[in-house]
CSV table of C-alpha atoms in Angstrom, one decimal:
chain,number,residue,atom,x,y,z
A,1,UNK,CA,-16.4,3.7,-39.4
A,2,UNK,CA,-15.0,4.7,-36.1
A,3,UNK,CA,-11.8,3.1,-35.0
A,4,UNK,CA,-10.4,3.5,-31.5
A,5,UNK,CA,-6.8,4.1,-30.9
A,6,UNK,CA,-5.4,2.4,-27.8
A,7,UNK,CA,-3.7,5.0,-25.5
A,8,UNK,CA,-0.1,4.3,-24.5
A,9,UNK,CA,0.3,3.1,-20.9
A,10,UNK,CA,1.2,5.6,-18.3
A,11,UNK,CA,2.9,4.8,-15.0
A,12,UNK,CA,2.5,7.0,-11.9
A,13,UNK,CA,5.1,6.1,-9.2
A,14,UNK,CA,4.4,7.4,-5.6
A,15,UNK,CA,7.4,7.1,-3.3
A,16,UNK,CA,6.6,7.0,0.4
A,17,UNK,CA,10.0,8.3,1.8
A,18,UNK,CA,11.0,7.3,5.3
A,19,UNK,CA,9.9,3.7,5.5
A,20,UNK,CA,6.1,3.2,5.8
A,21,UNK,CA,4.9,0.9,8.5
A,22,UNK,CA,3.3,-1.9,6.5
A,23,UNK,CA,2.0,-3.7,9.7
A,24,UNK,CA,0.0,-0.6,10.6
A,25,UNK,CA,-1.2,0.0,7.1
A,26,UNK,CA,-2.4,-3.5,6.3
A,27,UNK,CA,-3.1,-4.5,9.9
A,28,UNK,CA,-3.1,-8.3,10.8
A,29,UNK,CA,-5.7,-7.8,13.5
A,30,UNK,CA,-6.6,-11.5,13.8
A,31,UNK,CA,-3.1,-12.4,14.7
A,32,UNK,CA,-2.6,-12.1,18.5
A,33,UNK,CA,1.2,-11.7,18.0
A,34,UNK,CA,0.4,-8.3,16.4
A,35,UNK,CA,-0.9,-7.0,19.6
A,36,UNK,CA,1.8,-8.6,21.6
A,37,UNK,CA,4.4,-6.8,19.6
A,38,UNK,CA,2.5,-3.6,19.3
A,39,UNK,CA,1.1,-2.8,22.9
A,40,UNK,CA,1.1,0.9,22.2
A,41,UNK,CA,1.2,1.2,18.4
A,42,UNK,CA,-1.3,-1.5,17.6
A,43,UNK,CA,-4.4,-0.4,15.7
A,44,UNK,CA,-7.4,-1.7,17.7
A,45,UNK,CA,-9.5,-4.3,15.9
A,46,UNK,CA,-12.7,-2.2,16.1
A,47,UNK,CA,-11.0,0.7,14.2
A,48,UNK,CA,-9.6,-1.5,11.4
A,49,UNK,CA,-11.3,-1.2,8.0
A,50,UNK,CA,-11.6,-4.9,7.4
A,51,UNK,CA,-10.6,-6.4,4.1
A,52,UNK,CA,-11.3,-10.0,5.3
A,53,UNK,CA,-11.3,-11.9,8.6
A,54,UNK,CA,-7.5,-11.6,8.9
A,55,UNK,CA,-6.3,-8.1,7.8
A,56,UNK,CA,-7.7,-4.6,7.2
A,57,UNK,CA,-6.7,-1.1,6.4
A,58,UNK,CA,-5.6,1.4,9.0
A,59,UNK,CA,-8.7,3.6,9.5
A,60,UNK,CA,-6.9,6.6,7.9
A,61,UNK,CA,-6.4,4.5,4.8
A,62,UNK,CA,-10.2,3.9,4.3
A,63,UNK,CA,-10.3,5.7,0.9
A,64,UNK,CA,-8.4,2.8,-0.5
A,65,UNK,CA,-11.3,0.4,0.3
A,66,UNK,CA,-13.1,1.7,-2.8
A,67,UNK,CA,-10.3,0.5,-5.0
A,68,UNK,CA,-10.1,-2.8,-3.3
A,69,UNK,CA,-13.9,-3.4,-3.4
A,70,UNK,CA,-13.9,-2.6,-7.1
A,71,UNK,CA,-11.1,-5.1,-7.8
A,72,UNK,CA,-8.6,-2.3,-8.9
A,73,UNK,CA,-6.1,-2.6,-6.2
A,74,UNK,CA,-3.3,-5.1,-5.7
A,75,UNK,CA,-1.6,-5.4,-2.3
A,76,UNK,CA,1.9,-6.9,-2.7
A,77,UNK,CA,2.8,-8.3,0.7
A,78,UNK,CA,6.2,-9.0,2.3
A,79,UNK,CA,8.1,-7.1,-0.4
A,80,UNK,CA,11.8,-6.5,-0.1
A,81,UNK,CA,15.2,-7.8,-1.1
A,82,UNK,CA,18.0,-10.0,0.2
A,83,UNK,CA,20.2,-8.6,2.9
A,84,UNK,CA,17.8,-5.7,3.7
A,85,UNK,CA,19.5,-2.4,4.6
A,86,UNK,CA,18.0,-0.3,7.4
A,87,UNK,CA,19.6,2.8,5.9
A,88,UNK,CA,17.1,5.0,4.2
A,89,UNK,CA,19.6,6.2,1.7
A,90,UNK,CA,21.0,2.8,0.8
A,91,UNK,CA,17.6,1.1,0.7
A,92,UNK,CA,16.0,3.7,-1.5
A,93,UNK,CA,19.1,3.6,-3.7
A,94,UNK,CA,18.6,-0.1,-4.1
A,95,UNK,CA,14.9,0.3,-5.0
A,96,UNK,CA,15.9,3.0,-7.5
A,97,UNK,CA,18.7,1.1,-9.3
A,98,UNK,CA,17.7,-2.6,-8.9
A,99,UNK,CA,21.2,-3.3,-7.5
A,100,UNK,CA,21.1,-4.6,-4.0
A,101,UNK,CA,24.8,-5.4,-4.0
A,102,UNK,CA,26.9,-3.2,-6.3
A,103,UNK,CA,26.7,0.5,-7.0
A,104,UNK,CA,24.9,1.5,-10.2
A,105,UNK,CA,24.7,4.9,-11.9
A,106,UNK,CA,21.4,4.2,-13.7
A,107,UNK,CA,17.9,4.3,-12.3
A,108,UNK,CA,15.3,1.8,-13.5
A,109,UNK,CA,12.9,4.4,-14.8
A,110,UNK,CA,15.9,6.2,-16.5
A,111,UNK,CA,16.4,3.1,-18.6
A,112,UNK,CA,12.6,2.9,-19.2
A,113,UNK,CA,12.7,6.5,-20.4
A,114,UNK,CA,15.5,5.7,-22.8
A,115,UNK,CA,13.5,2.7,-24.2
A,116,UNK,CA,10.3,4.7,-24.6
A,117,UNK,CA,12.0,7.6,-26.2
A,118,UNK,CA,15.3,6.4,-27.8
A,119,UNK,CA,15.6,9.6,-30.0
A,120,UNK,CA,15.0,11.9,-27.1
A,121,UNK,CA,12.1,13.5,-28.9
A,122,UNK,CA,10.1,14.5,-25.8
A,123,UNK,CA,11.8,16.0,-22.8
A,124,UNK,CA,8.5,15.3,-20.9
A,125,UNK,CA,8.6,11.6,-21.4
A,126,UNK,CA,9.4,11.3,-17.6
A,127,UNK,CA,8.4,14.1,-15.2
A,128,UNK,CA,9.3,14.3,-11.5
A,129,UNK,CA,7.1,16.4,-9.2
A,130,UNK,CA,9.2,17.6,-6.2
A,131,UNK,CA,12.4,19.2,-5.2
A,132,UNK,CA,15.5,17.5,-6.6
A,133,UNK,CA,15.8,14.5,-9.0
A,134,UNK,CA,15.2,10.9,-7.9
A,135,UNK,CA,17.9,8.4,-8.7
A,136,UNK,CA,15.2,6.2,-10.2
A,137,UNK,CA,14.9,8.6,-13.2
A,138,UNK,CA,18.6,9.0,-13.9
A,139,UNK,CA,20.3,7.5,-16.9
A,140,UNK,CA,23.3,8.9,-18.7
A,141,UNK,CA,22.2,11.2,-21.6
A,142,UNK,CA,18.5,10.8,-20.8
A,143,UNK,CA,16.6,14.1,-20.4
A,144,UNK,CA,14.2,14.3,-17.4
A,145,UNK,CA,12.0,17.1,-16.3
A,146,UNK,CA,11.8,17.9,-12.6
A,147,UNK,CA,9.2,20.3,-11.3
A,148,UNK,CA,8.9,21.7,-7.8
A,149,UNK,CA,5.9,23.9,-8.4
A,150,UNK,CA,3.9,23.5,-11.5
A,151,UNK,CA,1.9,26.7,-11.0
A,152,UNK,CA,5.1,28.8,-10.9
A,153,UNK,CA,7.3,26.7,-13.1
A,154,UNK,CA,9.5,29.0,-15.2
A,155,UNK,CA,7.5,31.9,-14.0
A,156,UNK,CA,8.7,32.6,-10.5
A,157,UNK,CA,10.0,36.1,-10.2
A,158,UNK,CA,12.3,35.4,-7.2
A,159,UNK,CA,13.7,32.2,-8.6
A,160,UNK,CA,14.7,31.9,-12.2
A,161,UNK,CA,14.5,28.7,-14.3
A,162,UNK,CA,18.3,28.5,-14.1
A,163,UNK,CA,18.2,28.8,-10.3
A,164,UNK,CA,15.5,26.1,-10.2
A,165,UNK,CA,17.7,23.9,-12.3
A,166,UNK,CA,20.7,24.4,-10.1
A,167,UNK,CA,18.7,23.8,-7.0
A,168,UNK,CA,17.5,20.4,-8.4
A,169,UNK,CA,21.0,19.4,-9.4
A,170,UNK,CA,22.6,20.5,-6.2
A,171,UNK,CA,20.1,18.3,-4.3
A,172,UNK,CA,21.0,15.5,-6.6
A,173,UNK,CA,24.7,15.8,-5.9
A,174,UNK,CA,24.2,16.0,-2.2
A,175,UNK,CA,22.1,12.9,-2.2
A,176,UNK,CA,24.0,10.6,-4.5
A,177,UNK,CA,27.7,11.6,-4.5
A,178,UNK,CA,28.4,9.7,-1.2
A,179,UNK,CA,27.4,6.4,-2.8
A,180,UNK,CA,28.2,6.9,-6.4
A,181,UNK,CA,31.3,9.0,-6.1
A,182,UNK,CA,31.6,12.5,-7.3
A,183,UNK,CA,33.0,11.3,-10.7
A,184,UNK,CA,29.9,9.5,-12.0
A,185,UNK,CA,27.7,12.1,-10.5
A,186,UNK,CA,29.5,14.9,-12.2
A,187,UNK,CA,29.6,12.9,-15.5
A,188,UNK,CA,25.9,12.5,-15.3
A,189,UNK,CA,25.3,16.1,-14.5
A,190,UNK,CA,27.6,17.3,-17.3
A,191,UNK,CA,25.8,15.2,-19.9
A,192,UNK,CA,22.3,15.1,-18.6
A,193,UNK,CA,21.8,17.7,-15.9
A,194,UNK,CA,21.4,20.5,-18.4
A,195,UNK,CA,18.3,18.8,-19.7
A,196,UNK,CA,16.6,19.1,-16.3
A,197,UNK,CA,13.9,21.8,-16.6
A,198,UNK,CA,14.2,21.9,-20.4
A,199,UNK,CA,10.5,21.1,-20.5
A,200,UNK,CA,9.6,24.5,-18.7
A,201,UNK,CA,8.1,26.2,-21.8
A,202,UNK,CA,5.9,23.2,-22.6
A,203,UNK,CA,4.8,22.0,-19.2
A,204,UNK,CA,3.8,25.4,-17.9
A,205,UNK,CA,1.0,25.4,-20.3
A,206,UNK,CA,-0.7,22.5,-18.6
A,207,UNK,CA,-2.4,24.5,-15.8
A,208,UNK,CA,-4.0,26.8,-18.3
A,209,UNK,CA,-5.6,23.8,-20.0
A,210,UNK,CA,-7.0,22.2,-16.8
A,211,UNK,CA,-10.5,22.3,-15.5
A,212,UNK,CA,-11.8,20.1,-12.8
A,213,UNK,CA,-14.5,19.8,-10.2
A,214,UNK,CA,-12.3,17.8,-7.9
A,215,UNK,CA,-11.0,19.9,-4.9
A,216,UNK,CA,-7.7,18.5,-3.9
A,217,UNK,CA,-6.3,19.1,-0.4
A,218,UNK,CA,-3.4,21.6,0.1
A,219,UNK,CA,-0.7,19.1,1.3
A,220,UNK,CA,2.3,17.8,-0.5
A,221,UNK,CA,1.0,14.6,-2.0
A,222,UNK,CA,-2.3,16.2,-3.0
A,223,UNK,CA,-0.4,19.0,-4.9
A,224,UNK,CA,1.9,16.4,-6.5
A,225,UNK,CA,-0.9,14.2,-7.7
A,226,UNK,CA,-2.9,17.2,-8.9
A,227,UNK,CA,0.1,18.2,-10.9
A,228,UNK,CA,0.3,14.7,-12.4
A,229,UNK,CA,-3.4,15.0,-13.4
A,230,UNK,CA,-2.9,18.4,-15.0
A,231,UNK,CA,0.0,17.3,-17.1
A,232,UNK,CA,-1.6,13.9,-18.0
A,233,UNK,CA,-4.8,15.7,-19.1
A,234,UNK,CA,-2.8,18.1,-21.1
A,235,UNK,CA,-1.7,15.2,-23.3
A,236,UNK,CA,1.9,16.1,-23.5
A,237,UNK,CA,3.2,12.6,-24.1
A,238,UNK,CA,4.4,11.9,-20.6
A,239,UNK,CA,4.6,8.2,-19.9
A,240,UNK,CA,6.3,8.2,-16.4
A,241,UNK,CA,5.3,10.4,-13.5
A,242,UNK,CA,7.2,10.4,-10.2
A,243,UNK,CA,5.8,11.9,-6.9
A,244,UNK,CA,7.4,11.9,-3.5
A,245,UNK,CA,5.5,11.8,-0.2
A,246,UNK,CA,7.8,12.3,2.8
A,247,UNK,CA,7.6,11.9,6.6
A,248,UNK,CA,7.2,8.1,7.1
A,249,UNK,CA,10.2,7.8,9.4
A,250,UNK,CA,8.1,7.5,12.5
A,251,UNK,CA,10.4,6.6,15.3
A,252,UNK,CA,8.3,8.6,17.8
A,253,UNK,CA,4.9,10.1,17.9
A,254,UNK,CA,3.9,7.6,15.3
A,255,UNK,CA,0.2,7.2,16.0
A,256,UNK,CA,-0.9,10.8,15.1
A,257,UNK,CA,1.8,11.2,12.4
A,258,UNK,CA,0.9,8.0,10.6
A,259,UNK,CA,-2.8,8.9,10.8
A,260,UNK,CA,-2.1,12.2,9.0
A,261,UNK,CA,0.2,10.7,6.4
A,262,UNK,CA,-2.1,7.9,5.5
A,263,UNK,CA,-5.1,10.2,5.4
A,264,UNK,CA,-3.4,12.7,3.2
A,265,UNK,CA,-2.0,10.0,0.9
A,266,UNK,CA,-5.2,8.0,0.5
A,267,UNK,CA,-7.5,11.0,0.0
A,268,UNK,CA,-5.1,12.4,-2.7
A,269,UNK,CA,-5.1,9.0,-4.5
A,270,UNK,CA,-8.9,8.9,-4.4
A,271,UNK,CA,-9.2,12.5,-5.7
A,272,UNK,CA,-6.6,11.8,-8.4
A,273,UNK,CA,-8.4,8.8,-9.9
A,274,UNK,CA,-11.8,10.6,-9.5
A,275,UNK,CA,-10.3,13.5,-11.5
A,276,UNK,CA,-9.1,11.2,-14.2
A,277,UNK,CA,-12.3,9.3,-14.4
A,278,UNK,CA,-14.3,12.5,-14.7
A,279,UNK,CA,-12.1,13.3,-17.7
A,280,UNK,CA,-12.3,9.7,-19.1
A,281,UNK,CA,-8.5,9.5,-18.8
A,282,UNK,CA,-8.0,6.8,-16.1
A,283,UNK,CA,-8.0,3.7,-18.3
A,284,UNK,CA,-4.3,3.8,-19.3
A,285,UNK,CA,-2.9,4.8,-15.9
A,286,UNK,CA,-1.3,2.4,-13.5
A,287,UNK,CA,-0.1,3.7,-10.1
A,288,UNK,CA,2.6,2.1,-8.0
A,289,UNK,CA,2.9,3.1,-4.3
A,290,UNK,CA,6.2,1.9,-2.6
A,291,UNK,CA,8.5,2.6,0.2
A,292,UNK,CA,12.1,1.6,1.0
A,293,UNK,CA,11.4,-0.7,3.9
A,294,UNK,CA,8.9,-1.6,6.5
A,295,UNK,CA,9.3,-0.9,10.3
A,296,UNK,CA,10.5,-3.2,13.1
A,297,UNK,CA,7.9,-5.8,14.2
A,298,UNK,CA,7.9,-4.6,17.9
A,299,UNK,CA,7.0,-0.9,18.7
A,300,UNK,CA,9.4,1.1,20.8
A,301,UNK,CA,6.8,2.7,23.0
A,302,UNK,CA,5.9,5.7,20.9
A,303,UNK,CA,6.9,4.6,17.3
A,304,UNK,CA,8.7,2.0,15.3
A,305,UNK,CA,12.2,1.7,14.1
A,306,UNK,CA,13.6,0.8,10.7
A,307,UNK,CA,12.9,-2.7,9.6
A,308,UNK,CA,12.8,-4.9,6.4
A,309,UNK,CA,9.9,-6.5,4.7
A,310,UNK,CA,7.1,-4.1,3.7
A,311,UNK,CA,4.4,-3.7,1.2
A,312,UNK,CA,3.5,-2.0,-2.1
A,313,UNK,CA,0.2,-1.1,-3.8
A,314,UNK,CA,-0.7,-1.1,-7.4
A,315,UNK,CA,-3.9,0.6,-8.5
A,316,UNK,CA,-5.6,1.0,-11.8
A,317,UNK,CA,-8.4,-0.1,-14.1
A,318,UNK,CA,-6.1,-2.8,-15.6
A,319,UNK,CA,-5.3,-4.3,-12.2
A,320,UNK,CA,-6.6,-7.7,-11.1
A,321,UNK,CA,-7.3,-6.8,-7.4
A,322,UNK,CA,-6.2,-9.0,-4.6
A,323,UNK,CA,-3.4,-10.0,-2.3
A,324,UNK,CA,-0.1,-11.0,-4.0
A,325,UNK,CA,2.9,-12.8,-2.3
A,326,UNK,CA,2.6,-13.7,1.4
A,327,UNK,CA,2.1,-11.7,4.5
A,328,UNK,CA,5.3,-12.4,6.5
A,329,UNK,CA,5.1,-14.6,9.5
A,330,UNK,CA,5.1,-12.8,12.8
A,331,UNK,CA,6.4,-15.8,14.7
A,332,UNK,CA,9.6,-15.0,16.4
A,333,UNK,CA,11.8,-17.8,14.8
A,334,UNK,CA,10.6,-16.6,11.4
A,335,UNK,CA,11.7,-12.9,11.8
A,336,UNK,CA,14.7,-11.5,10.0
A,337,UNK,CA,17.5,-10.7,12.4
A,338,UNK,CA,15.1,-11.7,15.2
A,339,UNK,CA,13.1,-8.5,14.9
A,340,UNK,CA,12.1,-7.6,11.3
A,341,UNK,CA,9.5,-9.0,8.9
A,342,UNK,CA,11.2,-11.3,6.6
A,343,UNK,CA,10.6,-10.4,3.0
A,344,UNK,CA,8.6,-13.0,1.0
A,345,UNK,CA,8.9,-11.4,-2.5
A,346,UNK,CA,11.6,-9.6,-4.4
A,347,UNK,CA,10.7,-6.1,-5.4
A,348,UNK,CA,12.3,-6.6,-8.8
A,349,UNK,CA,9.7,-9.2,-9.8
A,350,UNK,CA,7.0,-6.5,-9.1
A,351,UNK,CA,8.9,-4.1,-11.4
A,352,UNK,CA,9.2,-6.8,-14.0
A,353,UNK,CA,5.5,-7.5,-13.8
A,354,UNK,CA,4.7,-3.8,-14.5
A,355,UNK,CA,7.3,-3.5,-17.2
A,356,UNK,CA,6.3,-6.5,-19.2
A,357,UNK,CA,2.6,-6.8,-18.6
A,358,UNK,CA,1.8,-3.1,-18.7
A,359,UNK,CA,4.6,-1.2,-20.5
A,360,UNK,CA,5.4,-4.0,-23.0
A,361,UNK,CA,9.1,-3.8,-22.3
A,362,UNK,CA,11.8,-6.4,-21.8
A,363,UNK,CA,12.4,-6.2,-18.1
A,364,UNK,CA,15.7,-8.2,-17.9
A,365,UNK,CA,18.1,-5.3,-18.8
A,366,UNK,CA,16.1,-2.9,-16.5
A,367,UNK,CA,15.9,-5.0,-13.3
A,368,UNK,CA,19.2,-6.8,-14.1
A,369,UNK,CA,17.9,-10.3,-14.3
A,370,UNK,CA,14.8,-12.5,-14.4
A,371,UNK,CA,12.6,-12.4,-11.3
A,372,UNK,CA,9.3,-14.1,-10.5
A,373,UNK,CA,6.4,-12.0,-11.9
A,374,UNK,CA,3.0,-11.7,-10.4
A,375,UNK,CA,-0.3,-12.1,-12.5
A,376,UNK,CA,-1.4,-8.6,-11.3
A,377,UNK,CA,-2.8,-7.3,-14.6
A,378,UNK,CA,-5.8,-8.1,-16.8
């Protein structure tokens, strides 16, 4: 008799750094106000990849249509938090710590890591791909592995493992000491920082075990998601992956830049899931794509400035595809501060939905309260 063993859920978090323009990603082409506000940045209706008779994908995001059509993509609209901050640093910090008001020293995924591996038996329970260490993964005493370049991890002749560790921690100090204070930052680094890069000897074996027919592009997000695939397929027990895709702060020259960013992002996501499916390793993977805020409703002539309500995507075989929450009103009286999309859904509810419905964890101590969950998962 053959018995199947259910694989533990794996979460892949993709951070779009800089504030992605939700209105030009999920385009409300049927709303004439959109084109009134976006005389130069508006995506023409005949270019939109239509989802229904109201909204559609930016043409560069067309690879996402396959996930939508197969019912494996949730679009969470109007996502944000009370009193939205237009500061990149502050807003991302709020998303990372689930604390819109006070300062916290713990990231939500750091707490998750602690819950998943309370005895600290696997330093690869959570892995970040990128330079530095996201605040989301930080929790006192919790080891996290951060990898800048998987192909050369622990092997670079010009940069030792110790130097890579110091680089990651220096970047962490530079980013978070202004908000957290040097005391908490140094306390964290003294207790946990030494664990960063501890996984070098284990994780560097992943590329040797990897074979694939998928040819990823050579850009930042494609390399990051290829690294996620390689470590996931090596079956090293990683439950949380974190990848950063930067460049979304499009104050000027937005049209060509946003085109490239969305094209790189969505092709990489498509290649990633194709790679996992080819290896029969996609069924336990959930991907969350988020950004710190949306852009201003009206364009500035060549781009868009920092705004508020935005959007997030959740992709996976376990997802009940569809729209969740409401697309914010574009009517002027309904705008936040007279010029931003007003958020219609608190991001902490989305986190809680993932934590409880996918990861099987109590979300309350992670997101610091009870928030409305969405029925996103099967």
